[in-house]
Coordinates of C-alpha atoms and ligand atoms in Angstrom, one line a residue:
Chain A
M1 CA 24.7 13.9 1.7
L2 CA 21.9 12.2 -0.8
S3 CA 21.6 13.5 -4.0
F4 CA 18.1 15.3 -5.7
A5 CA 18.5 12.4 -8.3
Q6 CA 19.1 9.3 -5.4
I7 CA 16.1 10.8 -3.9
L8 CA 14.1 11.0 -6.9
I9 CA 15.0 7.3 -7.9
S10 CA 14.3 6.0 -4.5
G11 CA 10.9 7.7 -5.0
I12 CA 9.7 6.6 -8.2
L13 CA 10.7 2.8 -7.3
T14 CA 8.3 3.0 -4.3
G15 CA 5.6 4.8 -6.8
A16 CA 5.3 2.0 -8.2
L17 CA 4.1 -0.2 -5.2
Y18 CA 2.2 2.5 -4.4
A19 CA 0.7 2.2 -7.8
L20 CA -0.1 -1.3 -7.6
V21 CA -1.9 -1.1 -4.0
G22 CA -3.5 1.6 -6.0
I23 CA -4.5 -0.4 -9.1
G24 CA -6.0 -3.3 -6.6
L25 CA -8.2 -0.3 -5.0
T26 CA -9.8 1.4 -8.3
I27 CA -10.1 -2.0 -10.1
I28 CA -12.4 -2.7 -7.0
F29 CA -13.8 0.8 -7.1
G30 CA -14.3 0.8 -10.6
V31 CA -15.8 -2.6 -11.2
M32 CA -18.5 -2.6 -7.3
R33 CA -18.3 1.2 -7.1
V34 CA -17.2 0.3 -3.2
I35 CA -14.3 2.1 -1.4
N36 CA -12.4 -1.1 0.4
F37 CA -11.1 0.9 3.5
A38 CA -9.7 -2.9 4.0
H39 CA -7.6 -2.2 1.0
G40 CA -4.0 -1.6 3.3
E41 CA -4.8 -4.8 5.4
L42 CA -4.8 -7.3 2.4
L43 CA -1.5 -6.0 1.8
M44 CA -0.6 -6.6 5.7
V45 CA -2.0 -10.2 5.4
G46 CA -0.3 -10.7 2.1
M47 CA 2.8 -9.9 4.5
Y48 CA 2.1 -12.6 7.0
I49 CA 2.0 -15.1 4.7
S50 CA 4.9 -13.8 2.4
F51 CA 6.7 -13.7 6.4
F52 CA 5.9 -17.2 7.2
A53 CA 6.7 -18.6 3.3
A54 CA 10.2 -17.5 4.1
T55 CA 10.3 -18.3 8.0
L56 CA 8.1 -21.3 7.8
L57 CA 9.3 -23.1 3.8
G58 CA 12.3 -20.9 3.8
L59 CA 10.5 -19.2 0.6
D60 CA 12.0 -15.9 -0.6
P61 CA 9.8 -13.4 -0.5
Y62 CA 9.9 -12.7 -4.2
V63 CA 9.1 -16.7 -4.8
S64 CA 6.4 -16.8 -2.0
L65 CA 4.4 -14.5 -4.5
L66 CA 3.4 -17.5 -6.2
I67 CA 1.6 -18.2 -3.0
V68 CA 0.3 -15.1 -1.8
A69 CA -1.0 -14.1 -4.7
P70 CA -3.7 -17.1 -5.0
A71 CA -4.2 -16.7 -1.6
L72 CA -5.4 -13.3 -1.7
F73 CA -7.1 -13.5 -4.7
V74 CA -9.6 -16.7 -3.0
I75 CA -9.8 -14.4 0.1
G76 CA -11.2 -11.1 -1.9
V77 CA -13.6 -13.3 -4.0
L78 CA -14.7 -14.5 -0.4
I79 CA -14.8 -10.9 1.0
Q80 CA -17.0 -10.2 -2.3
R81 CA -19.2 -13.2 -2.2
Y82 CA -19.9 -12.9 1.8
L83 CA -19.6 -9.4 2.8
I84 CA -19.8 -7.1 -0.2
N85 CA -22.5 -8.9 -2.8
P86 CA -25.3 -8.6 0.6
V87 CA -24.5 -4.8 0.9
L88 CA -24.1 -3.5 -3.2
K89 CA -27.2 -1.8 -3.0
A90 CA -28.0 -0.7 0.5
P91 CA -26.5 2.7 1.2
E92 CA -23.0 3.5 0.9
F93 CA -22.3 4.3 5.0
N94 CA -23.4 0.6 5.3
Q95 CA -20.8 -0.5 2.7
I96 CA -18.1 1.6 4.3
L97 CA -19.0 -0.2 7.9
V98 CA -18.5 -3.4 6.3
T99 CA -15.3 -2.8 4.5
L100 CA -14.0 -0.7 7.7
G101 CA -14.8 -3.6 9.4
V102 CA -13.2 -6.4 7.5
G103 CA -10.1 -4.2 8.1
L104 CA -10.3 -4.2 11.8
V105 CA -11.1 -8.1 11.9
L106 CA -7.7 -8.3 10.1
T107 CA -5.7 -5.9 11.8
N108 CA -7.0 -7.5 15.1
S109 CA -6.7 -11.2 14.5
A110 CA -3.3 -10.2 13.2
Q111 CA -2.4 -9.0 16.6
L112 CA -4.0 -12.0 18.5
L113 CA -2.5 -14.6 16.0
F114 CA 1.1 -13.0 16.0
T115 CA 1.5 -10.5 18.6
A116 CA 2.4 -6.9 17.8
D117 CA 5.8 -7.2 17.0
Y118 CA 7.9 -6.0 14.2
R119 CA 8.9 -8.4 11.8
Q120 CA 11.2 -8.5 9.6
V121 CA 12.7 -11.1 6.3
R122 CA 16.2 -10.4 6.1
T123 CA 17.4 -11.4 2.5
A124 CA 21.4 -11.7 1.2
Y125 CA 20.3 -9.5 -1.4
S126 CA 18.4 -6.9 1.5
S127 CA 21.2 -3.8 1.4
L128 CA 22.7 -4.9 -2.0
T129 CA 22.8 -1.5 -3.8
W130 CA 24.0 -1.0 -7.8
G131 CA 24.4 2.3 -9.7
G132 CA 27.9 3.4 -8.2
N133 CA 27.5 6.5 -6.4
L134 CA 23.6 6.9 -6.8
A135 CA 23.4 3.5 -4.5
I136 CA 20.0 2.7 -6.0
S137 CA 18.9 -0.5 -3.6
V138 CA 18.5 -3.4 -5.3
P139 CA 15.8 -5.1 -4.1
Y140 CA 13.8 -2.1 -4.5
T141 CA 14.6 -1.7 -8.3
V142 CA 13.5 -6.3 -8.2
S143 CA 10.1 -5.1 -6.3
F144 CA 10.0 -2.1 -9.1
L145 CA 10.3 -4.4 -11.8
L146 CA 8.1 -7.3 -10.4
A147 CA 5.6 -4.4 -9.6
L148 CA 5.4 -2.8 -13.3
A149 CA 5.7 -6.4 -14.5
I150 CA 2.5 -7.2 -12.8
T151 CA 1.1 -4.1 -14.0
A152 CA 1.4 -5.1 -17.1
A153 CA -0.4 -8.4 -17.0
L154 CA -2.8 -6.3 -15.5
Y155 CA -3.6 -4.1 -18.2
V156 CA -3.3 -6.6 -21.1
F157 CA -6.2 -8.8 -18.7
L158 CA -8.6 -5.9 -19.1
M159 CA -7.8 -5.3 -22.5
R160 CA -7.6 -8.2 -24.0
T161 CA -9.2 -11.6 -22.5
D162 CA -12.8 -11.6 -22.5
L163 CA -13.3 -11.3 -18.5
G164 CA -10.9 -8.3 -18.6
K165 CA -13.7 -7.0 -20.8
A166 CA -16.6 -7.8 -19.2
M167 CA -15.1 -6.2 -16.0
R168 CA -14.3 -2.9 -17.5
A169 CA -18.0 -3.3 -19.7
T170 CA -19.3 -3.9 -16.3
A171 CA -17.6 -0.7 -14.6
Q172 CA -18.9 1.5 -17.1
D173 CA -22.3 -0.2 -17.4
R174 CA -23.9 -2.7 -14.9
E175 CA -27.2 -3.1 -15.9
A176 CA -25.7 -3.3 -19.8
A177 CA -23.2 -5.8 -18.9
R178 CA -26.2 -7.6 -17.3
L179 CA -28.2 -8.2 -20.1
M180 CA -25.1 -8.8 -22.5
G181 CA -25.3 -11.8 -20.9
I182 CA -22.0 -10.8 -18.5
N183 CA -22.5 -12.7 -15.1
V184 CA -22.2 -9.6 -13.3
E185 CA -21.8 -11.3 -9.6
R186 CA -19.1 -13.6 -10.5
V187 CA -16.9 -10.6 -12.7
S188 CA -17.4 -8.9 -9.2
M189 CA -15.8 -11.8 -7.2
V190 CA -13.2 -11.7 -10.1
A191 CA -12.9 -8.1 -9.3
F192 CA -12.4 -7.9 -5.6
G193 CA -10.2 -11.1 -5.9
I194 CA -7.7 -9.2 -8.4
G195 CA -7.8 -6.0 -6.3
A196 CA -7.0 -8.3 -2.7
A197 CA -4.1 -10.3 -5.2
A198 CA -2.7 -7.3 -6.1
A199 CA -2.6 -5.1 -2.7
G200 CA -1.1 -8.5 -1.3
A201 CA 1.5 -8.5 -4.0
A202 CA 1.8 -5.0 -3.3
G203 CA 3.0 -6.1 0.3
T204 CA 4.6 -9.2 -0.8
L205 CA 7.5 -6.8 -3.0
L206 CA 7.7 -4.5 0.3
M207 CA 9.2 -7.9 2.1
P208 CA 12.4 -8.0 0.9
V209 CA 13.2 -4.0 2.6
Y210 CA 10.1 -3.2 5.2
Y211 CA 9.1 -4.5 8.2
L212 CA 5.9 -6.4 9.3
F213 CA 3.2 -5.7 11.9
P214 CA -0.6 -6.2 12.4
A215 CA -1.3 -2.5 11.8
V216 CA 1.3 -1.7 8.7
G217 CA -1.3 -1.7 6.0
E218 CA -3.2 1.5 7.3
P219 CA -1.1 4.0 5.5
F220 CA -1.0 1.9 2.5
T221 CA -5.4 2.1 2.7
L222 CA -4.6 6.5 2.8
K223 CA -2.0 6.0 0.5
A224 CA -4.3 4.3 -2.1
F225 CA -6.6 6.8 -2.1
V226 CA -4.3 9.7 -2.7
V227 CA -3.0 7.0 -5.8
V228 CA -6.3 6.4 -6.9
V229 CA -7.9 10.3 -7.0
L230 CA -4.2 11.1 -8.1
G231 CA -5.4 9.1 -11.3
G232 CA -9.1 9.2 -12.0
M233 CA -11.2 6.9 -9.7
G234 CA -11.7 3.9 -11.6
S235 CA -8.7 4.0 -14.3
V236 CA -6.0 1.4 -13.9
I237 CA -3.2 3.6 -16.0
G238 CA -4.1 6.7 -13.9
A239 CA -3.6 4.7 -11.1
T240 CA -0.2 3.3 -11.9
F241 CA 1.0 7.0 -13.0
G242 CA -0.6 8.1 -9.9
G243 CA 1.6 5.8 -7.7
L244 CA 5.0 7.0 -9.3
I245 CA 3.8 10.5 -8.8
L246 CA 3.3 9.9 -5.2
G247 CA 6.5 8.1 -4.3
A248 CA 8.4 10.8 -6.5
V249 CA 6.3 13.9 -4.4
E250 CA 6.9 11.9 -0.7
A251 CA 10.4 11.5 -1.3
I252 CA 10.9 15.1 -2.6
G253 CA 9.2 16.5 0.2
S254 CA 11.4 14.5 2.8
L255 CA 14.4 16.1 1.1
Y256 CA 13.1 19.5 1.0
A257 CA 10.9 20.0 3.8
S258 CA 11.3 16.8 6.8
T259 CA 10.7 13.1 6.4
G260 CA 8.5 13.4 9.6
Y261 CA 5.6 14.4 7.0
K262 CA 6.1 12.1 4.6
D263 CA 2.6 10.5 5.0
A264 CA 1.2 14.2 4.7
Y265 CA 2.7 14.9 1.5
G266 CA 0.4 12.8 -0.4
F267 CA -2.9 14.3 2.0
V268 CA -1.7 17.8 0.4
I269 CA -2.0 16.3 -3.8
F270 CA -5.0 14.7 -3.0
L271 CA -6.9 17.8 -1.0
L272 CA -5.2 19.7 -4.1
I273 CA -6.2 17.3 -6.8
L274 CA -9.8 17.0 -5.0
I275 CA -10.0 20.8 -5.2
L276 CA -8.3 21.8 -8.4
K277 CA -9.3 18.5 -10.9
P278 CA -11.7 16.1 -9.5
S279 CA -11.8 13.8 -12.2
G280 CA -8.0 12.4 -11.4
L281 CA -5.4 14.2 -13.4
F282 CA -5.8 11.7 -16.3
G283 CA -9.3 11.8 -16.5
R284 CA -11.7 9.1 -18.5
S285 CA -9.1 6.5 -19.8
R286 CA -10.3 3.1 -21.7
V287 CA -9.2 1.2 -18.4
Chain B
M1 CA -28.2 -10.9 -42.0
A2 CA -27.2 -15.1 -42.1
V3 CA -30.5 -17.1 -41.5
D4 CA -28.8 -19.9 -40.1
R5 CA -29.8 -20.0 -36.5
G6 CA -28.3 -23.5 -35.3
T7 CA -30.2 -26.2 -34.0
P8 CA -32.7 -25.6 -31.9
N9 CA -32.5 -28.0 -28.9
A10 CA -35.8 -30.7 -29.2
E11 CA -37.6 -29.2 -26.5
A12 CA -37.5 -26.0 -28.5
T13 CA -39.0 -27.7 -31.8
A14 CA -41.6 -30.0 -29.9
A15 CA -43.0 -27.1 -28.7
E16 CA -42.6 -24.7 -31.9
R17 CA -44.8 -28.0 -33.4
A18 CA -47.8 -27.7 -31.2
G19 CA -48.1 -24.0 -32.2
E20 CA -46.7 -22.6 -28.5
P21 CA -45.4 -18.8 -28.2
L22 CA -42.4 -18.2 -28.3
L23 CA -42.3 -16.0 -25.4
T24 CA -45.9 -15.7 -23.3
V25 CA -45.8 -13.2 -20.7
E26 CA -48.5 -13.8 -18.4
A27 CA -50.3 -12.0 -15.4
V28 CA -47.6 -10.1 -14.4
D29 CA -47.4 -7.7 -11.2
A30 CA -44.1 -5.6 -10.9
F31 CA -43.0 -3.3 -8.0
Y32 CA -40.6 -0.4 -7.8
G33 CA -40.0 -1.0 -3.7
D34 CA -43.6 -0.2 -2.6
A35 CA -45.1 1.4 -6.0
Q36 CA -46.9 -0.7 -8.2
A37 CA -45.8 -0.2 -12.1
L38 CA -47.5 -3.2 -13.6
W39 CA -50.8 -4.9 -13.1
G40 CA -51.3 -8.5 -14.8
V41 CA -49.5 -7.4 -17.9
T42 CA -50.2 -9.9 -20.1
L43 CA -49.0 -10.4 -23.6
K44 CA -47.2 -12.8 -26.7
V45 CA -44.7 -13.3 -28.9
G46 CA -44.6 -15.6 -32.1
P47 CA -41.9 -17.4 -33.2
G48 CA -41.0 -15.1 -36.1
E49 CA -43.6 -12.4 -35.5
V50 CA -43.1 -8.6 -35.1
V51 CA -45.0 -7.5 -31.8
A52 CA -45.6 -4.3 -31.1
L53 CA -45.5 -3.1 -27.5
I54 CA -47.5 0.4 -27.2
G55 CA -48.7 3.0 -24.5
A56 CA -47.9 6.5 -23.1
N57 CA -44.7 7.7 -21.3
G58 CA -44.9 5.9 -17.6
A59 CA -47.0 3.3 -19.1
G60 CA -44.9 0.8 -18.1
K61 CA -43.0 -0.4 -21.4
T62 CA -40.0 -0.1 -20.4
T63 CA -40.6 -2.0 -17.0
T64 CA -42.3 -4.8 -18.9
L65 CA -38.9 -5.4 -21.2
R66 CA -36.6 -4.8 -17.5
V67 CA -39.3 -8.2 -16.3
I68 CA -38.6 -9.7 -19.0
S69 CA -34.8 -9.7 -19.1
G70 CA -35.1 -10.3 -15.8
L71 CA -33.4 -7.4 -13.8
M72 CA -36.9 -7.3 -12.3
R73 CA -38.7 -10.2 -10.2
P74 CA -41.8 -10.1 -11.1
E75 CA -44.0 -10.1 -7.8
A76 CA -46.8 -12.3 -9.5
G77 CA -47.3 -13.6 -12.8
S78 CA -45.2 -15.4 -15.2
V79 CA -42.6 -15.1 -18.1
T80 CA -42.1 -18.2 -19.9
M81 CA -40.0 -19.1 -23.3
L82 CA -41.2 -22.2 -25.3
G83 CA -42.4 -24.0 -22.1
R84 CA -39.7 -22.9 -19.7
R85 CA -40.1 -20.2 -16.8
L86 CA -38.0 -17.7 -17.4
D87 CA -38.9 -15.1 -14.2
R88 CA -36.3 -17.0 -11.8
L89 CA -33.5 -17.1 -13.6
S90 CA -30.2 -14.5 -13.8
P91 CA -30.2 -12.0 -17.1
H92 CA -26.9 -13.5 -18.5
E93 CA -29.3 -16.9 -17.9
I94 CA -32.2 -15.4 -20.0
V95 CA -29.6 -14.1 -22.6
E96 CA -28.2 -17.7 -23.0
A97 CA -31.8 -19.1 -23.5
G98 CA -32.4 -16.6 -26.5
V99 CA -34.3 -13.2 -25.2
A100 CA -31.3 -10.2 -26.0
Q101 CA -32.3 -6.6 -25.0
V102 CA -31.6 -3.2 -27.4
P103 CA -32.1 -0.9 -24.1
E104 CA -33.7 2.5 -23.5
G105 CA -30.7 4.8 -24.4
R106 CA -28.6 2.5 -26.1
R107 CA -26.7 2.1 -23.1
L108 CA -23.3 1.2 -24.8
F109 CA -20.1 1.2 -23.1
P110 CA -18.5 4.4 -23.5
L111 CA -15.3 3.4 -23.2
M112 CA -14.9 0.8 -25.6
T113 CA -14.1 0.3 -29.4
V114 CA -17.4 -0.2 -31.6
R115 CA -15.6 -3.8 -31.8
E116 CA -15.3 -4.4 -28.2
N117 CA -19.5 -3.5 -27.4
L118 CA -20.4 -6.1 -30.4
E119 CA -18.0 -8.7 -28.4
M120 CA -19.7 -8.1 -25.6
G121 CA -22.9 -8.9 -26.8
A122 CA -21.8 -11.9 -27.5
Y123 CA -20.5 -12.6 -23.7
G124 CA -22.5 -15.6 -23.5
R125 CA -21.4 -19.4 -24.1
Q126 CA -23.1 -20.3 -27.2
A127 CA -23.1 -17.1 -28.7
R128 CA -19.4 -16.5 -28.3
A129 CA -18.5 -19.7 -29.9
R130 CA -20.2 -17.9 -33.1
R131 CA -19.1 -14.5 -32.2
R132 CA -16.9 -14.1 -35.7
E133 CA -19.0 -14.7 -38.3
T134 CA -22.3 -13.1 -36.3
M135 CA -20.1 -9.7 -36.0
D136 CA -19.5 -10.4 -40.0
D137 CA -23.5 -10.7 -40.0
V138 CA -23.4 -7.1 -38.4
F139 CA -20.8 -5.1 -40.3
A140 CA -22.8 -6.3 -43.4
M141 CA -25.9 -5.0 -42.0
F142 CA -24.5 -1.2 -40.8
P143 CA -21.1 -1.6 -43.2
V144 CA -20.2 1.9 -41.1
L145 CA -19.7 0.3 -38.0
K146 CA -17.1 -1.9 -39.6
E147 CA -14.9 1.1 -40.7
R148 CA -15.4 2.7 -36.9
R149 CA -14.8 -0.9 -35.4
E150 CA -11.7 0.7 -33.3
Q151 CA -13.5 4.3 -32.5
L152 CA -14.8 4.6 -28.7
A153 CA -18.3 3.6 -28.8
G154 CA -19.2 7.3 -26.7
T155 CA -17.5 9.4 -29.8
L156 CA -19.6 8.1 -32.5
S157 CA -22.7 10.1 -33.3
G158 CA -26.6 9.2 -32.2
G159 CA -27.6 7.2 -35.3
E160 CA -24.0 5.0 -35.6
Q161 CA -24.2 4.4 -31.7
Q162 CA -28.1 3.2 -32.0
M163 CA -26.8 0.8 -35.1
V164 CA -24.2 -0.9 -32.4
A165 CA -26.8 -1.1 -29.5
I166 CA -28.6 -3.1 -32.3
G167 CA -26.0 -5.0 -33.4
R168 CA -24.8 -6.1 -29.6
G169 CA -28.5 -6.6 -29.7
L170 CA -27.9 -9.3 -32.3
M171 CA -24.4 -10.7 -31.1
A172 CA -26.1 -12.4 -29.1
R173 CA -27.7 -14.7 -31.8
P174 CA -31.3 -14.1 -29.7
R175 CA -34.7 -16.1 -30.9
L176 CA -36.3 -12.6 -29.5
L177 CA -34.9 -9.4 -29.9
M178 CA -36.2 -6.7 -27.7
F179 CA -36.4 -3.2 -28.6
D180 CA -37.2 -0.1 -26.2
E181 CA -37.1 3.2 -28.3
P182 CA -34.9 2.5 -31.1
S183 CA -35.6 5.8 -32.6
L184 CA -35.8 8.3 -29.6
G185 CA -33.7 11.1 -30.2
L186 CA -33.1 10.1 -34.1
A187 CA -33.8 12.4 -37.3
P188 CA -36.4 11.4 -39.5
K189 CA -34.4 9.7 -41.7
L190 CA -32.5 7.3 -39.8
V191 CA -35.6 6.6 -38.1
R192 CA -36.6 5.3 -40.9
G193 CA -33.6 3.2 -41.0
I194 CA -34.6 2.2 -37.7
F195 CA -37.9 0.0 -39.1
E196 CA -36.2 -1.2 -41.9
T197 CA -34.0 -2.2 -39.7
V198 CA -36.6 -4.2 -37.2
T199 CA -38.0 -5.7 -40.6
A200 CA -35.2 -6.9 -42.2
I201 CA -33.7 -8.6 -38.4
R202 CA -37.5 -10.1 -38.7
D203 CA -36.9 -11.7 -42.2
T204 CA -34.0 -13.3 -40.9
G205 CA -36.4 -15.7 -38.4
V206 CA -35.9 -13.4 -35.4
A207 CA -38.8 -12.3 -33.3
V208 CA -39.2 -9.1 -32.3
L209 CA -40.6 -7.1 -29.1
L210 CA -40.9 -3.5 -30.4
V211 CA -41.3 -0.3 -27.9
E212 CA -41.8 2.4 -29.9
Q213 CA -43.0 5.9 -29.5
N214 CA -43.9 6.0 -33.2
V215 CA -46.7 4.4 -33.2
P216 CA -48.6 4.4 -36.8
Q217 CA -45.3 3.0 -38.2
S218 CA -45.2 0.3 -35.7
L219 CA -48.0 -0.4 -36.1
A220 CA -48.0 -0.6 -39.8
I221 CA -44.5 -2.7 -39.4
C222 CA -46.2 -5.5 -36.6
D223 CA -47.6 -8.7 -36.6
R224 CA -49.5 -8.1 -33.5
A225 CA -50.0 -5.5 -30.5
F226 CA -50.4 -4.6 -27.0
V227 CA -51.3 -2.0 -25.4
L228 CA -49.9 -0.7 -22.0
E229 CA -52.5 1.8 -19.8
N230 CA -51.2 2.7 -16.4
G231 CA -49.2 -1.1 -16.3
R232 CA -52.1 -2.9 -17.6
T233 CA -52.5 -4.2 -21.1
T234 CA -56.2 -3.2 -21.5
L235 CA -55.8 -3.6 -25.9
S236 CA -54.5 -5.8 -28.2
G237 CA -54.7 -7.1 -32.0
T238 CA -53.5 -7.5 -35.4
G239 CA -51.8 -4.5 -36.0
R240 CA -54.2 -3.2 -39.1
E241 CA -56.8 -3.9 -36.1
L242 CA -55.6 -1.3 -33.7
L243 CA -54.6 1.2 -37.3
A244 CA -58.5 1.0 -37.3
N245 CA -58.8 1.4 -33.5
E246 CA -60.7 4.8 -32.7
R247 CA -59.4 4.9 -28.9
V248 CA -55.5 4.2 -30.0
K249 CA -56.4 7.1 -33.1
T250 CA -57.2 9.3 -30.7
A251 CA -54.5 8.6 -27.8
Y252 CA -51.8 7.2 -29.5
M253 CA -51.6 9.3 -33.6
G254 CA -52.9 12.4 -32.5
L255 CA -56.0 12.1 -35.4
Ligands
ADP301 N1 -36.4 3.4 -11.2 C1 -37.7 3.6 -11.0 N2 -37.6 3.9 -9.6 C2 -39.4 4.2 -9.6 N3 -40.6 4.3 -10.0 C3 -40.3 4.0 -11.4 C4 -38.8 4.0 -12.1 N4 -38.9 3.5 -13.2 C5 -39.6 3.9 -13.5 N5 -40.8 3.8 -12.5 C6 -42.0 4.2 -12.8 O1 -42.5 2.8 -13.3 C7 -43.8 3.2 -13.8 C8 -44.0 2.4 -15.9 O2 -42.8 3.4 -16.5 P1 -41.9 3.4 -17.1 O3 -42.0 0.8 -17.6 O4 -40.8 3.3 -17.7 O5 -42.8 3.4 -18.2 P2 -42.8 3.2 -20.0 O6 -41.2 2.9 -20.6 O7 -44.3 3.0 -20.3 O8 -42.3 5.4 -20.5 C9 -43.9 4.7 -13.8 O9 -45.0 5.2 -13.5 C10 -42.5 5.3 -13.5 O10 -42.4 6.5 -12.9
MG302 MG1 -39.7 3.4 -21.3

């Protein structure tokens, strides 16, 4: 029998990955006011890159972060520049169609190129545990710590660097940012690049413990929404806590109710937040 | 404020020696969708001048400043700065060329501190290199901002927010600073402070294009003024001339 503590810990460890996916979505939303419906698919792309880095180059999934994050950054920049930027002033519906379309193209391309097969990277540490009776997964723990480190780095970037501050300024008032001499088109590309890199990084961190197939990203787009709404649209700090909360709720839900409805618990919180506190649990924060 | 504006480039000095205006807006037409807002708007600002742009609500004053800042492209006409066309440039390039704006309604970044707001004002390459020094100048002009530098801009009083907005404009080290209704919503005592600030900024060698509701005070401190009516520049002259103009008196000063 699994203990409550064990379940809660594993939920929170997973939650850090949800947080990272959500942070990517919330940065993109904050700066562009565009909801990226292709977010989970970017995570999927990151997983495939990590998978092939492991099988073709023999790279450890954690090491492949160094390839995946820059690759997804470039993909994000290109998506912003050639697909999102042209529709930024178009009605919201057109923007939704564009990001949905990007997601579909990515999923179908993956299916065409790599087939619908389930794939996995087995590492020497995939089934290691620590913590005695609690039997906490080692790779989940490593992924959790790396996700927190990436989150902390993003926080420092947004708070301390000129480019990070320009992203916050653009998110708060795009036109005023232009009047300050900020090249908001460039800032937007960087924001989409970082958002995509965060999704890809989360996918990579899942690699040692998860399996991979072309549609693997779909539930992650939904989870990212829940995380972002939970934490307050556009708030990185909010998304961080939102992710941890979602992870914990899913785990506890599976313990007391059923694992089969795991993905539904997030939606229950999602609806509750939308009804009770639409600005998110953490309100307006600086990042 | 320290007066040193750095070394202007060779082209600029030549143009200035020739007595060319700093900024020229020539026959500008501008639209919001299909609705025309400006019809052949023409105005000039000389180096170091205060020029007032006055007109009723909806006359097109804000639109004129938006065109100059590059937030809107004119359908016809031109905007030039010392002989260089600005109207094909992006807003950030226009800031780099030396034209900054203190926008209507202040438009601060509410969730950023006073210091961060000021830093954003000096985002361009040239301004960023001298950010520290310029910020000291701004703090010397508005000592209360130095005390409040780590406070979020959204939590300041209206008067303090306007100081941040003006300070943020100065951070760009512009040659021309445009103000869009800086005294709007401020208590009378603070309004006087705004006009004193505008004059002080002019005294550092920065030209000012001032859009104000407060017509008598604007005409009193400006070197020249232009009147906008329904999107057209209909009158211009020195501040003194327009103060004496019957039409201006009845339409804008309630006399
Ligand atoms: N965003 C906008 N969309 C459509 N029309 C606008 C917009 N902003 C201003 N206008 C119109 O353009 C004209 C000039 O407005 P504006 O430049 O704001 O005047 P002012 O600053 O002199 O009060 C007005 O008729 C106004 O209704
Ligand atoms: Mg106006």
